mmCIF file of C-alpha atoms (C1' of nucleotides) in Angstrom:
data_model
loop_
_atom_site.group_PDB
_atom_site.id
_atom_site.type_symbol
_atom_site.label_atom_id
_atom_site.label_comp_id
_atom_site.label_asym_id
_atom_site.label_seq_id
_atom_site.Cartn_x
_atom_site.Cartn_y
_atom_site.Cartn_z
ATOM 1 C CA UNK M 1 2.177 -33.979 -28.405
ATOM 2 C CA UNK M 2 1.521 -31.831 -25.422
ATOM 3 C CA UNK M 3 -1.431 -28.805 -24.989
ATOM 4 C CA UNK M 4 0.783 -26.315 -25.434
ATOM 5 C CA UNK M 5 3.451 -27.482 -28.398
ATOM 6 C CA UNK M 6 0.777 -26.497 -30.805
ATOM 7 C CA UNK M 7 0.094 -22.824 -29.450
ATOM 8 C CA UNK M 8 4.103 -22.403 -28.895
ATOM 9 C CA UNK M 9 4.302 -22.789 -32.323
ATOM 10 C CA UNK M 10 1.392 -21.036 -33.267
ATOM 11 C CA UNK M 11 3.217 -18.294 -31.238
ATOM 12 C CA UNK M 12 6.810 -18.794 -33.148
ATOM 13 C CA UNK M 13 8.446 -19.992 -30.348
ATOM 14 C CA UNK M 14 10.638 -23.256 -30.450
ATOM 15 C CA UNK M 15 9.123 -26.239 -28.067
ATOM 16 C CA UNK M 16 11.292 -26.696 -25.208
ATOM 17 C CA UNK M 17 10.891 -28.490 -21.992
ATOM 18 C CA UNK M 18 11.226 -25.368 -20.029
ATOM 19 C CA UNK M 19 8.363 -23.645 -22.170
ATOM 20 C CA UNK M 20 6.330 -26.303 -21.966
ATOM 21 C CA UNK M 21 6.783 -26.551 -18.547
ATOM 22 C CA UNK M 22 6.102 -22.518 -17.652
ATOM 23 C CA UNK M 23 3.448 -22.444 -20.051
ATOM 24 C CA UNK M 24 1.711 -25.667 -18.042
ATOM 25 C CA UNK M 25 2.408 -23.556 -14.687
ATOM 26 C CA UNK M 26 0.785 -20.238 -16.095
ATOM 27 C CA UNK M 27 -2.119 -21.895 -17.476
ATOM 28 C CA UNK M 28 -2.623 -24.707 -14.194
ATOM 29 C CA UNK M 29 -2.432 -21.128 -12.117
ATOM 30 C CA UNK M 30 -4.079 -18.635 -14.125
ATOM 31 C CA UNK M 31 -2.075 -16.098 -12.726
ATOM 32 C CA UNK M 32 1.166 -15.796 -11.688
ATOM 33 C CA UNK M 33 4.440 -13.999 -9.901
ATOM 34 C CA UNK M 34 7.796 -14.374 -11.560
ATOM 35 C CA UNK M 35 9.386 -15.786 -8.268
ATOM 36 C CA UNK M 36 6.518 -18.260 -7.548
ATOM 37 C CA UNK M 37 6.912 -19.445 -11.426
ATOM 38 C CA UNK M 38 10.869 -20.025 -10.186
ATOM 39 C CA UNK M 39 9.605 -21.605 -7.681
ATOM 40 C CA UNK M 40 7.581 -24.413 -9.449
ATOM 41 C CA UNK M 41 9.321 -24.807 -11.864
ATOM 42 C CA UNK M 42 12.670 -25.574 -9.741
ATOM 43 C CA UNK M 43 10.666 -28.472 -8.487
ATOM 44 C CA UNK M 44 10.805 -29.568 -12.250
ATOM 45 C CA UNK M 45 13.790 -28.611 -13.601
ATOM 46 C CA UNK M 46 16.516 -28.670 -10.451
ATOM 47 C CA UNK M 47 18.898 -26.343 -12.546
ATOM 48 C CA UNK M 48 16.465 -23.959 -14.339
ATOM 49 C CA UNK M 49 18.149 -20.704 -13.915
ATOM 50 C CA UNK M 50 16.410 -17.297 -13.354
ATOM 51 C CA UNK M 51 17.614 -15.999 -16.617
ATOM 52 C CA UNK M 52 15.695 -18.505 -18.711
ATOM 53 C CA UNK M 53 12.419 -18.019 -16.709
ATOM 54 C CA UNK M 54 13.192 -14.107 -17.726
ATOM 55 C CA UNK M 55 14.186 -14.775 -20.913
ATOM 56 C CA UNK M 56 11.041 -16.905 -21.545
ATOM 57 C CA UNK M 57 8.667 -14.570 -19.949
ATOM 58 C CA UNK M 58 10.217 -11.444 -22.018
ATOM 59 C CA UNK M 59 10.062 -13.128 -25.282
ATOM 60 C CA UNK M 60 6.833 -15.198 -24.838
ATOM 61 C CA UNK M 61 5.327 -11.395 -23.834
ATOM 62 C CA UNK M 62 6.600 -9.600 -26.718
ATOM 63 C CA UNK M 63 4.621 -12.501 -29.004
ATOM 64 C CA UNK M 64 1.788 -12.025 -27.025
ATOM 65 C CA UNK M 65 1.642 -15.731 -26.034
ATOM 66 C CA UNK M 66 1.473 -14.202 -22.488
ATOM 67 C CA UNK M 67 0.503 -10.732 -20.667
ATOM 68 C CA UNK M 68 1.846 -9.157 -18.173
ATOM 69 C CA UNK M 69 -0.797 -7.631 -15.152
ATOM 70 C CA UNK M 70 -0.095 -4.763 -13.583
ATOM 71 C CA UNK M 71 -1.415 -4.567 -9.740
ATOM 72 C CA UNK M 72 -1.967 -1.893 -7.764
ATOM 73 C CA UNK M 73 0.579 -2.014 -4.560
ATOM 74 C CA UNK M 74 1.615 -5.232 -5.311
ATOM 75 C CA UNK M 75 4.186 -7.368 -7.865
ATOM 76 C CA UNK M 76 2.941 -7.807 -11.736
ATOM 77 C CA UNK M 77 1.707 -11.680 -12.807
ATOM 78 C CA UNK M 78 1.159 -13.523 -15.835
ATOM 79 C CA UNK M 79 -1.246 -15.000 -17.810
ATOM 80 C CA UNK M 80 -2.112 -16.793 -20.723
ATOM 81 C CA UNK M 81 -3.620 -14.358 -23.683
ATOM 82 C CA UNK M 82 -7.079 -14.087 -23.625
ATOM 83 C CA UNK M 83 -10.372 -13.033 -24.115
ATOM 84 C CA UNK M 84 -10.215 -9.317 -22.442
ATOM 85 C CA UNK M 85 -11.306 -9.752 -19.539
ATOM 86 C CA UNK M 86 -11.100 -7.750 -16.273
ATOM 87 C CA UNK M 87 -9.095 -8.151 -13.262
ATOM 88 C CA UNK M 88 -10.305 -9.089 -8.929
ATOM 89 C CA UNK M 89 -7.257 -8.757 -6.608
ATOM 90 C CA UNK M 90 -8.042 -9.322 -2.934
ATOM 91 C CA UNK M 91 -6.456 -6.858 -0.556
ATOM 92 C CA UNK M 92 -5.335 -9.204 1.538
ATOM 93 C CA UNK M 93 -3.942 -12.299 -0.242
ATOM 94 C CA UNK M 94 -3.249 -10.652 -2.754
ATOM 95 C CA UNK M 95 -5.387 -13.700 -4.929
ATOM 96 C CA UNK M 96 -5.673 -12.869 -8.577
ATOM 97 C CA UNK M 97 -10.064 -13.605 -9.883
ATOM 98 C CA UNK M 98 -10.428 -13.106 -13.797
ATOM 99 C CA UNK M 99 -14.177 -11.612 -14.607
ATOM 100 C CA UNK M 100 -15.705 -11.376 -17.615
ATOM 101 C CA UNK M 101 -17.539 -8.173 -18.316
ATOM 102 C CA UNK M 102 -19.539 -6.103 -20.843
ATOM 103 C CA UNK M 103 -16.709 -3.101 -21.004
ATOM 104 C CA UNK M 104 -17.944 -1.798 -23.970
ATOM 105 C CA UNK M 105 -20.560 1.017 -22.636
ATOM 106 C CA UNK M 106 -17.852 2.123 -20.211
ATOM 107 C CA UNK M 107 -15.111 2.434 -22.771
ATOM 108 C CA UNK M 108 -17.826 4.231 -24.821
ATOM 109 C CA UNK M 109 -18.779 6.836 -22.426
ATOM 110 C CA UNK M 110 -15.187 7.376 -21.646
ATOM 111 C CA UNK M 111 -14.696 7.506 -25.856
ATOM 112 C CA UNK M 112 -17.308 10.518 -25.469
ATOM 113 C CA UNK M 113 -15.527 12.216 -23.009
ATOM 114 C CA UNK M 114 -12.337 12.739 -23.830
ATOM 115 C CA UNK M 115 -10.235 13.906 -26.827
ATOM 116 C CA UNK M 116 -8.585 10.546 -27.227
ATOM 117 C CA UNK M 117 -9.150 7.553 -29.435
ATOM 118 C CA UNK M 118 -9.455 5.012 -26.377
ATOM 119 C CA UNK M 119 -8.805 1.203 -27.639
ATOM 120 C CA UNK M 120 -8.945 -0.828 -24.369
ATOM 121 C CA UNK M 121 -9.470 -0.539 -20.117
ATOM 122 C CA UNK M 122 -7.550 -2.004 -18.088
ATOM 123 C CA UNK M 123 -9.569 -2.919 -15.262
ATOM 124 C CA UNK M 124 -8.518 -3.978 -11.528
ATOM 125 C CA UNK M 125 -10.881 -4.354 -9.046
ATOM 126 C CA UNK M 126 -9.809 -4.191 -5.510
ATOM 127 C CA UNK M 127 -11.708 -6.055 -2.800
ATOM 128 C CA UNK M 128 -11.742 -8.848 -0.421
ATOM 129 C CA UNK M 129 -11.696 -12.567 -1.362
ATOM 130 C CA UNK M 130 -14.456 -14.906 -0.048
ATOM 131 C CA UNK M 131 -11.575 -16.806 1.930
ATOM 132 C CA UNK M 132 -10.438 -13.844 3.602
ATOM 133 C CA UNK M 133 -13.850 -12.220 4.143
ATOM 134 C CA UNK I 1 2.996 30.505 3.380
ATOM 135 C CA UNK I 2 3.236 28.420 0.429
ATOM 136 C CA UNK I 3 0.111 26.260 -1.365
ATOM 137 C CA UNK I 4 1.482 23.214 0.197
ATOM 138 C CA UNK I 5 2.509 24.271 3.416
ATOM 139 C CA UNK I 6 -0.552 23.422 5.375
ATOM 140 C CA UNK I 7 -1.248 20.049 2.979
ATOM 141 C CA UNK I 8 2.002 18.414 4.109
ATOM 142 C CA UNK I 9 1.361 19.773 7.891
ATOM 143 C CA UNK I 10 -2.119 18.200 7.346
ATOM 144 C CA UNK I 11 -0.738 15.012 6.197
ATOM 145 C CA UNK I 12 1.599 14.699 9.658
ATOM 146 C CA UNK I 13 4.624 15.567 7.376
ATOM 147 C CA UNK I 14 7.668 17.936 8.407
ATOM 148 C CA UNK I 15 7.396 21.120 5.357
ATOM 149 C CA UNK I 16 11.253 21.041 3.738
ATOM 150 C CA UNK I 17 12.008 23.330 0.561
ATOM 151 C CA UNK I 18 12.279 19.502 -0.874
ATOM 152 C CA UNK I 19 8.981 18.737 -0.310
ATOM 153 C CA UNK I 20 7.347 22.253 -1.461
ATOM 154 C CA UNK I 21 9.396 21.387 -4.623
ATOM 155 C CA UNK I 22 8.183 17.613 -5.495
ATOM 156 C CA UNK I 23 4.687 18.851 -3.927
ATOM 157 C CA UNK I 24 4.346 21.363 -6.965
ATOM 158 C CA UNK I 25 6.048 19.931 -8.746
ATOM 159 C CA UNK I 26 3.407 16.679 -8.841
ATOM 160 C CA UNK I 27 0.260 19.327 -8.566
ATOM 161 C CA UNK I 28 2.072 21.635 -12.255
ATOM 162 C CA UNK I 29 2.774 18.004 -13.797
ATOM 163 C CA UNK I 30 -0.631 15.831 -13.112
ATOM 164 C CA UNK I 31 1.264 13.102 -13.528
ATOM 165 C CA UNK I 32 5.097 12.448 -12.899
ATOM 166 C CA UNK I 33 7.564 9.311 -13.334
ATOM 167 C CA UNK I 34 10.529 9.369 -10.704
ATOM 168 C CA UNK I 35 13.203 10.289 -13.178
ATOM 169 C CA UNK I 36 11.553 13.578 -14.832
ATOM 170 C CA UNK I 37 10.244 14.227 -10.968
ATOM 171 C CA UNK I 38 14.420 14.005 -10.188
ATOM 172 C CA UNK I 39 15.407 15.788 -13.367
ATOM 173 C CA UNK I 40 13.000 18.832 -12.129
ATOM 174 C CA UNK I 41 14.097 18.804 -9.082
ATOM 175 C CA UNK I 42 18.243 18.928 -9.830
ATOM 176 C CA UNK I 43 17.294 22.351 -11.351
ATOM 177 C CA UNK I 44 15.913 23.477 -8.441
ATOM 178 C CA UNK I 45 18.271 21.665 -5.990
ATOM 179 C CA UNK I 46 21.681 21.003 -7.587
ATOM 180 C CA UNK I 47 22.027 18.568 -5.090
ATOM 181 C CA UNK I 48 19.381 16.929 -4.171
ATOM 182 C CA UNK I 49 19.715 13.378 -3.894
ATOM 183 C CA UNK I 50 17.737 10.624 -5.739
ATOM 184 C CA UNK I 51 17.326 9.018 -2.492
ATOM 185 C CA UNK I 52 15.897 12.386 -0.822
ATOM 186 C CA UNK I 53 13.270 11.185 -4.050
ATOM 187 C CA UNK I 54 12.315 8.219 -3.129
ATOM 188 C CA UNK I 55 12.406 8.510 0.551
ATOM 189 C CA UNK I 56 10.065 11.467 -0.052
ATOM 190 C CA UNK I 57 7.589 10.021 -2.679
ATOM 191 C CA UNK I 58 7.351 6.595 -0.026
ATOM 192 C CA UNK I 59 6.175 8.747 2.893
ATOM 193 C CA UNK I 60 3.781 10.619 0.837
ATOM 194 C CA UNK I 61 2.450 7.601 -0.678
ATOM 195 C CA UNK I 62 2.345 6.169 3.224
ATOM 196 C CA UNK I 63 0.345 9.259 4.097
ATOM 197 C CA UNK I 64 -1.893 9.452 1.334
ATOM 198 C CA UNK I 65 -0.955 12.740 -0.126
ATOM 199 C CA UNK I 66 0.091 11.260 -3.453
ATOM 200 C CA UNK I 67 -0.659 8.028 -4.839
ATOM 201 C CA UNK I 68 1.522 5.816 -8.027
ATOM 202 C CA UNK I 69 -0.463 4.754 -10.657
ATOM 203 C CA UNK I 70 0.427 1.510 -12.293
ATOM 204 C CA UNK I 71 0.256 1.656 -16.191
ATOM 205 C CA UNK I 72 0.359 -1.279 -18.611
ATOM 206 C CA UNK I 73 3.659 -1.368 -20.372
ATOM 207 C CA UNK I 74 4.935 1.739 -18.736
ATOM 208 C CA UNK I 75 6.631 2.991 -15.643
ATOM 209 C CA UNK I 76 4.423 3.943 -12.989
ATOM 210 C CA UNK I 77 3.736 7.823 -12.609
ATOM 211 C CA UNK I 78 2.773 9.673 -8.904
ATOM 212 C CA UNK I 79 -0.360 12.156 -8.819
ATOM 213 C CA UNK I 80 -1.861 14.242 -6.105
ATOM 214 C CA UNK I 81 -4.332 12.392 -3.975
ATOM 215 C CA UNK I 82 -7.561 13.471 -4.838
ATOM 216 C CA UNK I 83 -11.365 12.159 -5.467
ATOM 217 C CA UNK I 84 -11.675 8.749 -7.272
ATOM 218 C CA UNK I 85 -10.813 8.916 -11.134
ATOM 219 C CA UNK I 86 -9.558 7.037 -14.318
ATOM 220 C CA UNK I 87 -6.699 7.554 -16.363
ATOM 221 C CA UNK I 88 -6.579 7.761 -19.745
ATOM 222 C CA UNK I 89 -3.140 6.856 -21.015
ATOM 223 C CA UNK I 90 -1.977 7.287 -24.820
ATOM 224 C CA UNK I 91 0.244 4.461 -26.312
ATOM 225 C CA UNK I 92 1.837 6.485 -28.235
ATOM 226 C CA UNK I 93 3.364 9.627 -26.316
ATOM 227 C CA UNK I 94 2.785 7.468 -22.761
ATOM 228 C CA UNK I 95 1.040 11.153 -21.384
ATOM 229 C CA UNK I 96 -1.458 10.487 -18.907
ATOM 230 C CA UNK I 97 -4.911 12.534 -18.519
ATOM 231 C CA UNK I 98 -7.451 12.195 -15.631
ATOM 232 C CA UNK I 99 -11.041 11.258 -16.900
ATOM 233 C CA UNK I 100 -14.271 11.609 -14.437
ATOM 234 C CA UNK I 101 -16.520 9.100 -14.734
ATOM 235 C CA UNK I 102 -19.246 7.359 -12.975
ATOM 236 C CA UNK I 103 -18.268 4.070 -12.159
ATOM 237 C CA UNK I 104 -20.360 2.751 -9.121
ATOM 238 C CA UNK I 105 -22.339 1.226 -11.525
ATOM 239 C CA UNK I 106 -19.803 -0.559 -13.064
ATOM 240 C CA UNK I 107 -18.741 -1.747 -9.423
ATOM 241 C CA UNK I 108 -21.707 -2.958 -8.209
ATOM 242 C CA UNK I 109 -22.291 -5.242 -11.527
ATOM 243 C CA UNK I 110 -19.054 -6.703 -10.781
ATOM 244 C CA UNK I 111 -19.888 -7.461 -7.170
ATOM 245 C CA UNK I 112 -22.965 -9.287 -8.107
ATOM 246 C CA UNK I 113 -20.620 -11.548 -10.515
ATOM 247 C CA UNK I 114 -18.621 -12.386 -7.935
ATOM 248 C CA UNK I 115 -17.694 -13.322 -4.275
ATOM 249 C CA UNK I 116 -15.591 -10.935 -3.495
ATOM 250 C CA UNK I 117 -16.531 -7.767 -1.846
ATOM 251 C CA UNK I 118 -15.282 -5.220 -4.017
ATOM 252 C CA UNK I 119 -13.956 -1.827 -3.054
ATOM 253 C CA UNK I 120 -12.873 0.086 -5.794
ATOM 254 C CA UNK I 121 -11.769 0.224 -9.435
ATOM 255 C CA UNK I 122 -8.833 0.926 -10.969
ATOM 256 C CA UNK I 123 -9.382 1.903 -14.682
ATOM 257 C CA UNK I 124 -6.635 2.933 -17.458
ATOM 258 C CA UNK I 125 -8.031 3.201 -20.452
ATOM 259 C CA UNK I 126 -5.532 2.935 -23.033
ATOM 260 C CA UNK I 127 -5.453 4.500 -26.764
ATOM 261 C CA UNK I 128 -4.153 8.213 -28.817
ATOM 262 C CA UNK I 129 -3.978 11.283 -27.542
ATOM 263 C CA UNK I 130 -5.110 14.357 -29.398
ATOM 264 C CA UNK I 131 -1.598 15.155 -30.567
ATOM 265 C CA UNK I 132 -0.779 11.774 -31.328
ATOM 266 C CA UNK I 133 -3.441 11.065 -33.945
ATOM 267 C "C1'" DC T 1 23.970 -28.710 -39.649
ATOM 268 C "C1'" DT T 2 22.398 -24.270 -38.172
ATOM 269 C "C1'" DC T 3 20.219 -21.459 -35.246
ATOM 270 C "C1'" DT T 4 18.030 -20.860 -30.936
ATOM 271 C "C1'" DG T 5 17.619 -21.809 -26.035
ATOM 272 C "C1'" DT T 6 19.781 -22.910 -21.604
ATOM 273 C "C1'" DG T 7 22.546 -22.201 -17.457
ATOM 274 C "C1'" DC T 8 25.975 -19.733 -15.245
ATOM 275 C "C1'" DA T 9 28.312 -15.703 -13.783
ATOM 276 C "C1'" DA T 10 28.723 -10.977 -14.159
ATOM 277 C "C1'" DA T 11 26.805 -6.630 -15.074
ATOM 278 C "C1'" DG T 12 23.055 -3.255 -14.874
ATOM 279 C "C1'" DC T 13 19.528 -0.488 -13.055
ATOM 280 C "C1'" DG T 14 16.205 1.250 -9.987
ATOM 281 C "C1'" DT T 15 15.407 1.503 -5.129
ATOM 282 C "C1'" DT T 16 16.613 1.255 -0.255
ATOM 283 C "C1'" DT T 17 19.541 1.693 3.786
ATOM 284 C "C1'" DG T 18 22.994 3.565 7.256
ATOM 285 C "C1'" DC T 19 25.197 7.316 8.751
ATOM 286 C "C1'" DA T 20 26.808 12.102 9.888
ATOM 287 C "C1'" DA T 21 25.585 16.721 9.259
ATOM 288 C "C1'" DA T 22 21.852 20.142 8.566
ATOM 289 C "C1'" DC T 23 17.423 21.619 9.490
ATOM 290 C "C1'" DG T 24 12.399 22.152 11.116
ATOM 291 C "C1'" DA T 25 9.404 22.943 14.898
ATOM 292 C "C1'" DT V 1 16.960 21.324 21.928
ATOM 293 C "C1'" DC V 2 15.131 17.025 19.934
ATOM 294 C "C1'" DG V 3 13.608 14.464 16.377
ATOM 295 C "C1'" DT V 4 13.344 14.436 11.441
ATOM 296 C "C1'" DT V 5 15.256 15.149 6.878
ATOM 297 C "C1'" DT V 6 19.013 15.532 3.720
ATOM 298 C "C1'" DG V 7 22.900 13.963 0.867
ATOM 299 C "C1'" DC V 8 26.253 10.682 0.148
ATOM 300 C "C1'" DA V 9 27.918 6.125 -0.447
ATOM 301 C "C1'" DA V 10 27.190 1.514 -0.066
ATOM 302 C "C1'" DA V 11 24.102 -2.244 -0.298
ATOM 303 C "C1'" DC V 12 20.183 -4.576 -2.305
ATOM 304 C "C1'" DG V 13 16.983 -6.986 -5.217
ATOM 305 C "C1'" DC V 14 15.249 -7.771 -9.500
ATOM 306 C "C1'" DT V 15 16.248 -8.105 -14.353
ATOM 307 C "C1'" DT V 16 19.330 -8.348 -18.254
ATOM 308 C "C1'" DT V 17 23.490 -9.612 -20.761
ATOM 309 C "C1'" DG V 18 27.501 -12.386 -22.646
ATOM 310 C "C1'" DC V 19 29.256 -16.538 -23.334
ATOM 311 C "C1'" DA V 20 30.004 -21.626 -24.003
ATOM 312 C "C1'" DC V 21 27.460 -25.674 -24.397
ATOM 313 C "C1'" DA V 22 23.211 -28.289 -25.358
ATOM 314 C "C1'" DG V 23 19.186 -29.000 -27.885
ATOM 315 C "C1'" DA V 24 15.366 -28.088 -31.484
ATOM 316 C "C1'" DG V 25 14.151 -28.275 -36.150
#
DNA sequence: CTCTGTGCAAAGCGTTTGCAAACGA
DNA sequence: TCGTTTGCAAACGCTTTGCACAGAG
C-alpha cells in the first residue's frame, strides 16, 4: 500500500494509478507546472491524456488534497496541502523555495489596519536563487 | 490637457482617447479585471475592440505604468503603478483594497532564512470586507 | 454490479496576431 | 509624412466537456 493511497482516501478520492502517480510527482517536486506534471507523467503512463491531469488537478484542488500557487509574472504550480507556509520564486529560473515563517504579527498589524476580518497572507517573495546568483 | 496626458508621454507611450479612457478608468477603479475594464470601456467606445484591451494593458504593464496583481482563486486585476503595497482581498465580494504597511522587516527576516537574495514581497492578505461581514 | 475515472476528440474561453485603415506627433 | 494604434477577424493555447470504455470499490 503506497504513501499516498491512505491520504487519497483520507481526501475522498478513489486510488488510481494516475493519482498515485501525480500525487508521487507533486510531492517528489514540491512544486509544480501543469505542463511539466504532463510531462512526467507521460514518461509513466505513455497515453495519459491532458484531460485527466486537469481533471485530477481540478478535483484533487477543490478537496484541498492540493493548492494551487499563484506567481507573480509567471504560470501557477502545485503543491501538496500544508502547513502555511510562505512562498521564494527566483526571478530568473523561475525555482519555487517554501519558507516557513512567523506570519502572525504581520497579519495582525494588517488586522489593525484595515476594516476587514483578514484570515490568511499569501506571501511571494521575489529574489534570486543561490544557483543563479 | 488631461490627468494622464503627460503620465503616458512619460511612460514613452503614444496618448489615444483609448488610453485616457483605460488610464482613468484603472486610477476611478483601484483595481480592475479585463472584462469590467472592457465593459467600461464599450460605453465609452462602442467599438472598441477587446484586443485594443489587451494590446493596451500589455504595453502598460511593459512600461510600468500599471501592474496585474495575481490573486488566489481569482482573476487577476490591473492597478496604477505606484509605491510598494499589499492587497487586501475579501473572499467573499472578491473587492480588492490597498493596505500600507511596513514590510522591510518582514523581508530582511526572510533573507536571513534563506539563500536567496530577496527583492520584494508580494502580500494578499485574504479575509471579509466591511460590507461582507 | 455500480459508480467513478480515463482517454480521446471536440468545444470553449481568454488572449494574441496579422492586416488595412485611421490617427498621433 | 511616418510610425504607431485601432478594430476586425482569424488563429492560438490552455482548459473543459461529452462520450464510450475501463477500472475501483
Amino acid at each position: 500500500m503506497n504513501n499516498y493511497t491512505t491520504i487519497l482516501r483520507a481526501h475522498g478520492l478513489k486510488v488510481t494509478p494516475q493519482r498515485l502517480a501525480i500525487s508521487d510527482a507533486i510531492g517528489t517536486h514540491g512544486h509544480i507546472k501543469i505542463e511539466d506534471l504532463y510531462t512526467l507523467m507521460l514518461k509513466e503512463f505513455s497515453s495519459i491524456s491532458l484531460a485527466t491531469i486537469y481533471k485530477n488537478i481540478n478535483v484533487m484542488v477543490q478537496n484541498s488534497f492540493i493548492q494551487e500557487v499563484k506567481i507573480p509574472h509567471t504560470k501557477s504550480v502545485y503543491e501538496l496541502t500544508k502547513e502555511a507556509h510562505s512562498h521564494l520564486v527566483c526571478s530568473e529560473c523561475t525555482e519555487v523555495e517554501d519558507i516557513s515563517l512567523d506570519i502572525y504579527d504581520f497579519i495582525n498589524k494588517a488586522d489593525s489596519q484595515t476594516s476587514f476580518l483578514i484570515q490568511k497572507a499569501d506571501v511571494v517573495f521575489s529574489g534570486i536563487c543561490k544557483k543563479c546568483q
